């Protein structure tokens, strides 16, 4: 467990913070988008390398570890399809995502789009990883077979 926890807390979050300090917010944002599925994979009922679990795991990661607003079905679906799928496979953002500098507008739904503050999203991701780590430390979750 310490290897996984250390890798998330020390390596991944440290790298995200270094990217932010050096002005690479988009790179930090991309790491966070791709890392959400991992959060879900660590706590779902399937083996760690189970196929066909991307959507379920991504949504579990959002609902269990991110602030409650991320769990709203319309938001969860747009974030999965508009960020994780488009970015993960095409390095493009969906037209259903509108980026904003205003943290107060983060996750607001307007027309058919959701406003996302990259800075707030990154902050929420880092807090989500810390929340997951704490739940492992507290014994709420057990490390799956096949993980480091």
PDB file of C-alpha atoms in Angstrom:
ATOM      1  CA  UNK A   1       0.000   0.000   0.000  1.00  0.00           C
ATOM      2  CA  UNK A   2       2.750   2.422   0.820  1.00  0.00           C
ATOM      3  CA  UNK A   3       4.077   2.169  -2.747  1.00  0.00           C
ATOM      4  CA  UNK A   4       0.731   3.150  -4.277  1.00  0.00           C
ATOM      5  CA  UNK A   5       0.069   5.861  -1.717  1.00  0.00           C
ATOM      6  CA  UNK A   6       3.580   7.234  -2.107  1.00  0.00           C
ATOM      7  CA  UNK A   7       3.355   7.160  -5.890  1.00  0.00           C
ATOM      8  CA  UNK A   8       0.145   9.192  -5.890  1.00  0.00           C
ATOM      9  CA  UNK A   9       0.973  11.597  -3.106  1.00  0.00           C
ATOM     10  CA  UNK A  10       4.670  12.128  -3.688  1.00  0.00           C
ATOM     11  CA  UNK A  11       5.222  11.515  -7.384  1.00  0.00           C
ATOM     12  CA  UNK A  12       2.017  12.353  -9.210  1.00  0.00           C
ATOM     13  CA  UNK A  13       0.831  15.226  -7.031  1.00  0.00           C
ATOM     14  CA  UNK A  14       4.367  16.601  -6.809  1.00  0.00           C
ATOM     15  CA  UNK A  15       4.686  16.537 -10.579  1.00  0.00           C
ATOM     16  CA  UNK A  16       1.326  18.250 -10.964  1.00  0.00           C
ATOM     17  CA  UNK A  17       2.442  20.994  -8.573  1.00  0.00           C
ATOM     18  CA  UNK A  18       5.764  21.419 -10.423  1.00  0.00           C
ATOM     19  CA  UNK A  19       3.903  21.735 -13.720  1.00  0.00           C
ATOM     20  CA  UNK A  20       1.638  24.399 -12.211  1.00  0.00           C
ATOM     21  CA  UNK A  21       4.590  26.314 -10.742  1.00  0.00           C
ATOM     22  CA  UNK A  22       6.173  26.402 -14.196  1.00  0.00           C
ATOM     23  CA  UNK A  23       3.039  27.541 -15.994  1.00  0.00           C
ATOM     24  CA  UNK A  24       2.053  24.193 -17.528  1.00  0.00           C
ATOM     25  CA  UNK A  25      -1.561  24.182 -16.374  1.00  0.00           C
ATOM     26  CA  UNK A  26      -2.800  22.227 -19.417  1.00  0.00           C
ATOM     27  CA  UNK A  27      -0.298  19.418 -18.784  1.00  0.00           C
ATOM     28  CA  UNK A  28      -1.283  19.260 -15.115  1.00  0.00           C
ATOM     29  CA  UNK A  29      -4.938  19.267 -16.123  1.00  0.00           C
ATOM     30  CA  UNK A  30      -4.412  16.348 -18.528  1.00  0.00           C
ATOM     31  CA  UNK A  31      -2.769  14.243 -15.813  1.00  0.00           C
ATOM     32  CA  UNK A  32      -5.739  14.893 -13.545  1.00  0.00           C
ATOM     33  CA  UNK A  33      -8.248  13.925 -16.236  1.00  0.00           C
ATOM     34  CA  UNK A  34      -6.495  10.635 -16.851  1.00  0.00           C
ATOM     35  CA  UNK A  35      -5.990   9.957 -13.126  1.00  0.00           C
ATOM     36  CA  UNK A  36      -9.686   9.945 -12.217  1.00  0.00           C
ATOM     37  CA  UNK A  37     -10.248   6.512 -13.723  1.00  0.00           C
ATOM     38  CA  UNK A  38      -7.415   5.176 -11.559  1.00  0.00           C
ATOM     39  CA  UNK A  39      -9.194   6.404  -8.423  1.00  0.00           C
ATOM     40  CA  UNK A  40     -12.286   4.423  -9.383  1.00  0.00           C
ATOM     41  CA  UNK A  41     -10.225   1.368 -10.330  1.00  0.00           C
ATOM     42  CA  UNK A  42      -8.696   1.276  -6.873  1.00  0.00           C
ATOM     43  CA  UNK A  43     -12.064   0.905  -5.135  1.00  0.00           C
ATOM     44  CA  UNK A  44     -14.489  -0.837  -7.505  1.00  0.00           C
ATOM     45  CA  UNK A  45     -15.340  -4.546  -7.272  1.00  0.00           C
ATOM     46  CA  UNK A  46     -13.481  -5.617 -10.418  1.00  0.00           C
ATOM     47  CA  UNK A  47      -9.877  -6.819 -10.757  1.00  0.00           C
ATOM     48  CA  UNK A  48      -7.471  -3.946 -11.350  1.00  0.00           C
ATOM     49  CA  UNK A  49      -6.851  -4.934 -14.988  1.00  0.00           C
ATOM     50  CA  UNK A  50     -10.508  -5.640 -15.876  1.00  0.00           C
ATOM     51  CA  UNK A  51     -11.436  -4.606 -19.397  1.00  0.00           C
ATOM     52  CA  UNK A  52     -14.354  -2.375 -20.358  1.00  0.00           C
ATOM     53  CA  UNK A  53     -14.521  -0.493 -17.054  1.00  0.00           C
ATOM     54  CA  UNK A  54     -13.411   2.987 -18.128  1.00  0.00           C
ATOM     55  CA  UNK A  55     -16.750   4.787 -17.826  1.00  0.00           C
ATOM     56  CA  UNK A  56     -17.765   3.064 -14.593  1.00  0.00           C
ATOM     57  CA  UNK A  57     -14.408   3.635 -12.943  1.00  0.00           C
ATOM     58  CA  UNK A  58     -14.201   7.251 -14.015  1.00  0.00           C
ATOM     59  CA  UNK A  59     -17.645   7.926 -12.581  1.00  0.00           C
ATOM     60  CA  UNK A  60     -16.813   6.058  -9.354  1.00  0.00           C
ATOM     61  CA  UNK A  61     -13.674   8.182  -9.017  1.00  0.00           C
ATOM     62  CA  UNK A  62     -15.707  11.377  -9.392  1.00  0.00           C
ATOM     63  CA  UNK A  63     -18.544  10.325  -7.095  1.00  0.00           C
ATOM     64  CA  UNK A  64     -16.502   8.831  -4.257  1.00  0.00           C
ATOM     65  CA  UNK A  65     -13.621  11.281  -4.032  1.00  0.00           C
ATOM     66  CA  UNK A  66     -14.555  14.619  -5.607  1.00  0.00           C
ATOM     67  CA  UNK A  67     -16.900  17.253  -4.172  1.00  0.00           C
ATOM     68  CA  UNK A  68     -20.594  16.301  -4.447  1.00  0.00           C
ATOM     69  CA  UNK A  69     -21.314  18.576  -7.417  1.00  0.00           C
ATOM     70  CA  UNK A  70     -19.199  16.315  -9.624  1.00  0.00           C
ATOM     71  CA  UNK A  71     -21.584  13.433  -8.913  1.00  0.00           C
ATOM     72  CA  UNK A  72     -24.550  15.017 -10.659  1.00  0.00           C
ATOM     73  CA  UNK A  73     -25.281  12.664 -13.598  1.00  0.00           C
ATOM     74  CA  UNK A  74     -25.317  15.390 -16.259  1.00  0.00           C
ATOM     75  CA  UNK A  75     -21.973  16.751 -15.049  1.00  0.00           C
ATOM     76  CA  UNK A  76     -20.389  13.330 -14.616  1.00  0.00           C
ATOM     77  CA  UNK A  77     -21.380  12.265 -18.128  1.00  0.00           C
ATOM     78  CA  UNK A  78     -20.125  15.443 -19.788  1.00  0.00           C
ATOM     79  CA  UNK A  79     -16.836  15.295 -17.890  1.00  0.00           C
ATOM     80  CA  UNK A  80     -16.338  11.654 -18.875  1.00  0.00           C
ATOM     81  CA  UNK A  81     -17.253  12.030 -22.531  1.00  0.00           C
ATOM     82  CA  UNK A  82     -16.046  15.588 -23.015  1.00  0.00           C
ATOM     83  CA  UNK A  83     -12.767  15.364 -21.138  1.00  0.00           C
ATOM     84  CA  UNK A  84     -11.638  11.816 -20.487  1.00  0.00           C
ATOM     85  CA  UNK A  85     -12.713  10.294 -23.827  1.00  0.00           C
ATOM     86  CA  UNK A  86     -11.949  13.211 -26.120  1.00  0.00           C
ATOM     87  CA  UNK A  87      -8.681  14.133 -24.441  1.00  0.00           C
ATOM     88  CA  UNK A  88      -7.542  10.584 -23.729  1.00  0.00           C
ATOM     89  CA  UNK A  89      -8.034   9.422 -27.287  1.00  0.00           C
ATOM     90  CA  UNK A  90      -7.935  12.548 -29.452  1.00  0.00           C
ATOM     91  CA  UNK A  91      -6.226  15.271 -27.373  1.00  0.00           C
ATOM     92  CA  UNK A  92      -9.240  17.467 -28.084  1.00  0.00           C
ATOM     93  CA  UNK A  93     -11.841  18.999 -25.793  1.00  0.00           C
ATOM     94  CA  UNK A  94     -15.565  18.630 -26.392  1.00  0.00           C
ATOM     95  CA  UNK A  95     -17.744  21.557 -27.352  1.00  0.00           C
ATOM     96  CA  UNK A  96     -19.785  20.643 -24.246  1.00  0.00           C
ATOM     97  CA  UNK A  97     -16.909  21.948 -22.100  1.00  0.00           C
ATOM     98  CA  UNK A  98     -16.356  25.684 -21.729  1.00  0.00           C
ATOM     99  CA  UNK A  99     -13.250  26.714 -19.820  1.00  0.00           C
ATOM    100  CA  UNK A 100     -13.428  29.636 -17.443  1.00  0.00           C
ATOM    101  CA  UNK A 101     -10.953  31.558 -15.315  1.00  0.00           C
ATOM    102  CA  UNK A 102     -13.680  32.216 -12.768  1.00  0.00           C
ATOM    103  CA  UNK A 103     -13.565  29.613 -10.007  1.00  0.00           C
ATOM    104  CA  UNK A 104     -17.064  30.690  -8.911  1.00  0.00           C
ATOM    105  CA  UNK A 105     -18.418  29.490 -12.289  1.00  0.00           C
ATOM    106  CA  UNK A 106     -16.796  26.057 -12.002  1.00  0.00           C
ATOM    107  CA  UNK A 107     -19.254  23.270 -12.950  1.00  0.00           C
ATOM    108  CA  UNK A 108     -22.035  25.701 -13.812  1.00  0.00           C
ATOM    109  CA  UNK A 109     -24.260  24.342 -16.542  1.00  0.00           C
ATOM    110  CA  UNK A 110     -25.186  26.810 -19.273  1.00  0.00           C
ATOM    111  CA  UNK A 111     -27.128  25.773 -22.343  1.00  0.00           C
ATOM    112  CA  UNK A 112     -25.531  22.468 -23.326  1.00  0.00           C
ATOM    113  CA  UNK A 113     -22.093  23.198 -21.888  1.00  0.00           C
ATOM    114  CA  UNK A 114     -20.450  22.915 -18.490  1.00  0.00           C
ATOM    115  CA  UNK A 115     -18.003  25.568 -17.347  1.00  0.00           C
ATOM    116  CA  UNK A 116     -14.764  24.215 -15.938  1.00  0.00           C
ATOM    117  CA  UNK A 117     -12.009  26.062 -14.148  1.00  0.00           C
ATOM    118  CA  UNK A 118      -8.826  24.086 -14.791  1.00  0.00           C
ATOM    119  CA  UNK A 119      -7.273  25.419 -11.584  1.00  0.00           C
ATOM    120  CA  UNK A 120     -10.255  24.336  -9.476  1.00  0.00           C
ATOM    121  CA  UNK A 121     -10.405  20.961 -11.234  1.00  0.00           C
ATOM    122  CA  UNK A 122      -6.720  20.331 -10.463  1.00  0.00           C
ATOM    123  CA  UNK A 123      -7.193  21.386  -6.849  1.00  0.00           C
ATOM    124  CA  UNK A 124     -10.179  19.036  -6.553  1.00  0.00           C
ATOM    125  CA  UNK A 125      -8.164  16.185  -8.078  1.00  0.00           C
ATOM    126  CA  UNK A 126      -5.318  16.611  -5.606  1.00  0.00           C
ATOM    127  CA  UNK A 127      -7.822  16.648  -2.729  1.00  0.00           C
ATOM    128  CA  UNK A 128      -9.492  13.537  -4.211  1.00  0.00           C
ATOM    129  CA  UNK A 129      -6.199  11.622  -4.212  1.00  0.00           C
ATOM    130  CA  UNK A 130      -5.599  12.653  -0.614  1.00  0.00           C
ATOM    131  CA  UNK A 131      -9.116  11.519   0.309  1.00  0.00           C
ATOM    132  CA  UNK A 132      -8.525   8.134  -1.330  1.00  0.00           C
ATOM    133  CA  UNK A 133      -5.182   7.736   0.426  1.00  0.00           C
ATOM    134  CA  UNK A 134      -6.773   8.538   3.785  1.00  0.00           C
ATOM    135  CA  UNK A 135      -9.480   5.943   3.239  1.00  0.00           C
ATOM    136  CA  UNK A 136      -6.820   3.312   2.551  1.00  0.00           C
ATOM    137  CA  UNK A 137      -4.921   4.385   5.665  1.00  0.00           C
ATOM    138  CA  UNK A 138      -8.128   4.196   7.728  1.00  0.00           C
ATOM    139  CA  UNK A 139      -8.838   0.698   6.415  1.00  0.00           C
ATOM    140  CA  UNK A 140     -12.039   1.692   4.600  1.00  0.00           C
ATOM    141  CA  UNK A 141     -10.580   0.242   1.400  1.00  0.00           C
ATOM    142  CA  UNK A 142      -8.145  -2.623   0.922  1.00  0.00           C
ATOM    143  CA  UNK A 143      -5.463  -2.744  -1.726  1.00  0.00           C
ATOM    144  CA  UNK A 144      -6.438  -4.905  -4.685  1.00  0.00           C
ATOM    145  CA  UNK A 145      -4.389  -7.862  -5.839  1.00  0.00           C
ATOM    146  CA  UNK A 146      -2.119  -6.865  -8.705  1.00  0.00           C
ATOM    147  CA  UNK A 147      -1.491  -3.287  -7.571  1.00  0.00           C
ATOM    148  CA  UNK A 148       2.167  -2.489  -6.915  1.00  0.00           C
TER     149      UNK A 148
END
